[in-house]
């Protein structure tokens, strides 16, 4: 899993294909990500207590990580590469321009 929470991504497949949004959760074991306002499903919510209202809410459902691409500020949707510096620190880079992501 190369994506992280907060990454800007473009959706490449599914009903929200082409949409750009932000990763709000990463599920590494399932190789899935939850992207803000993408792949939403209507969920019926029962009222709970006095503060929570019942009704239909939109819930963001996980997407396969392979169906989103990170967006590089320089070149748009791209794949993630890694660069290791002299101290062994790994930096995520754009495979197209080599810039840090
Ligand atoms: Zn780039």
mmCIF file of C-alpha atoms and ligand atoms in Angstrom, residues 72-76 78 94-99 101, ligand 1:
data_model
loop_
_atom_site.group_PDB
_atom_site.id
_atom_site.type_symbol
_atom_site.label_atom_id
_atom_site.label_comp_id
_atom_site.label_asym_id
_atom_site.label_seq_id
_atom_site.Cartn_x
_atom_site.Cartn_y
_atom_site.Cartn_z
ATOM 1 C CA UNK A 72 1.214 14.988 -8.632
ATOM 2 C CA UNK A 73 1.085 18.791 -8.516
ATOM 3 C CA UNK A 74 3.322 18.894 -11.580
ATOM 4 C CA UNK A 75 1.968 16.187 -13.862
ATOM 5 C CA UNK A 76 -1.444 15.070 -12.628
ATOM 6 C CA UNK A 78 0.741 9.331 -11.644
ATOM 7 C CA UNK A 94 6.332 10.778 -8.720
ATOM 8 C CA UNK A 95 7.517 8.278 -11.339
ATOM 9 C CA UNK A 96 7.048 10.873 -14.075
ATOM 10 C CA UNK A 97 8.895 13.940 -12.783
ATOM 11 C CA UNK A 98 10.726 12.493 -9.771
ATOM 12 C CA UNK A 99 9.258 15.143 -7.475
ATOM 13 C CA UNK A 101 4.798 13.372 -3.156
HETATM 14 ZN ZN1 LIG B 1 5.139 14.491 -11.232
#
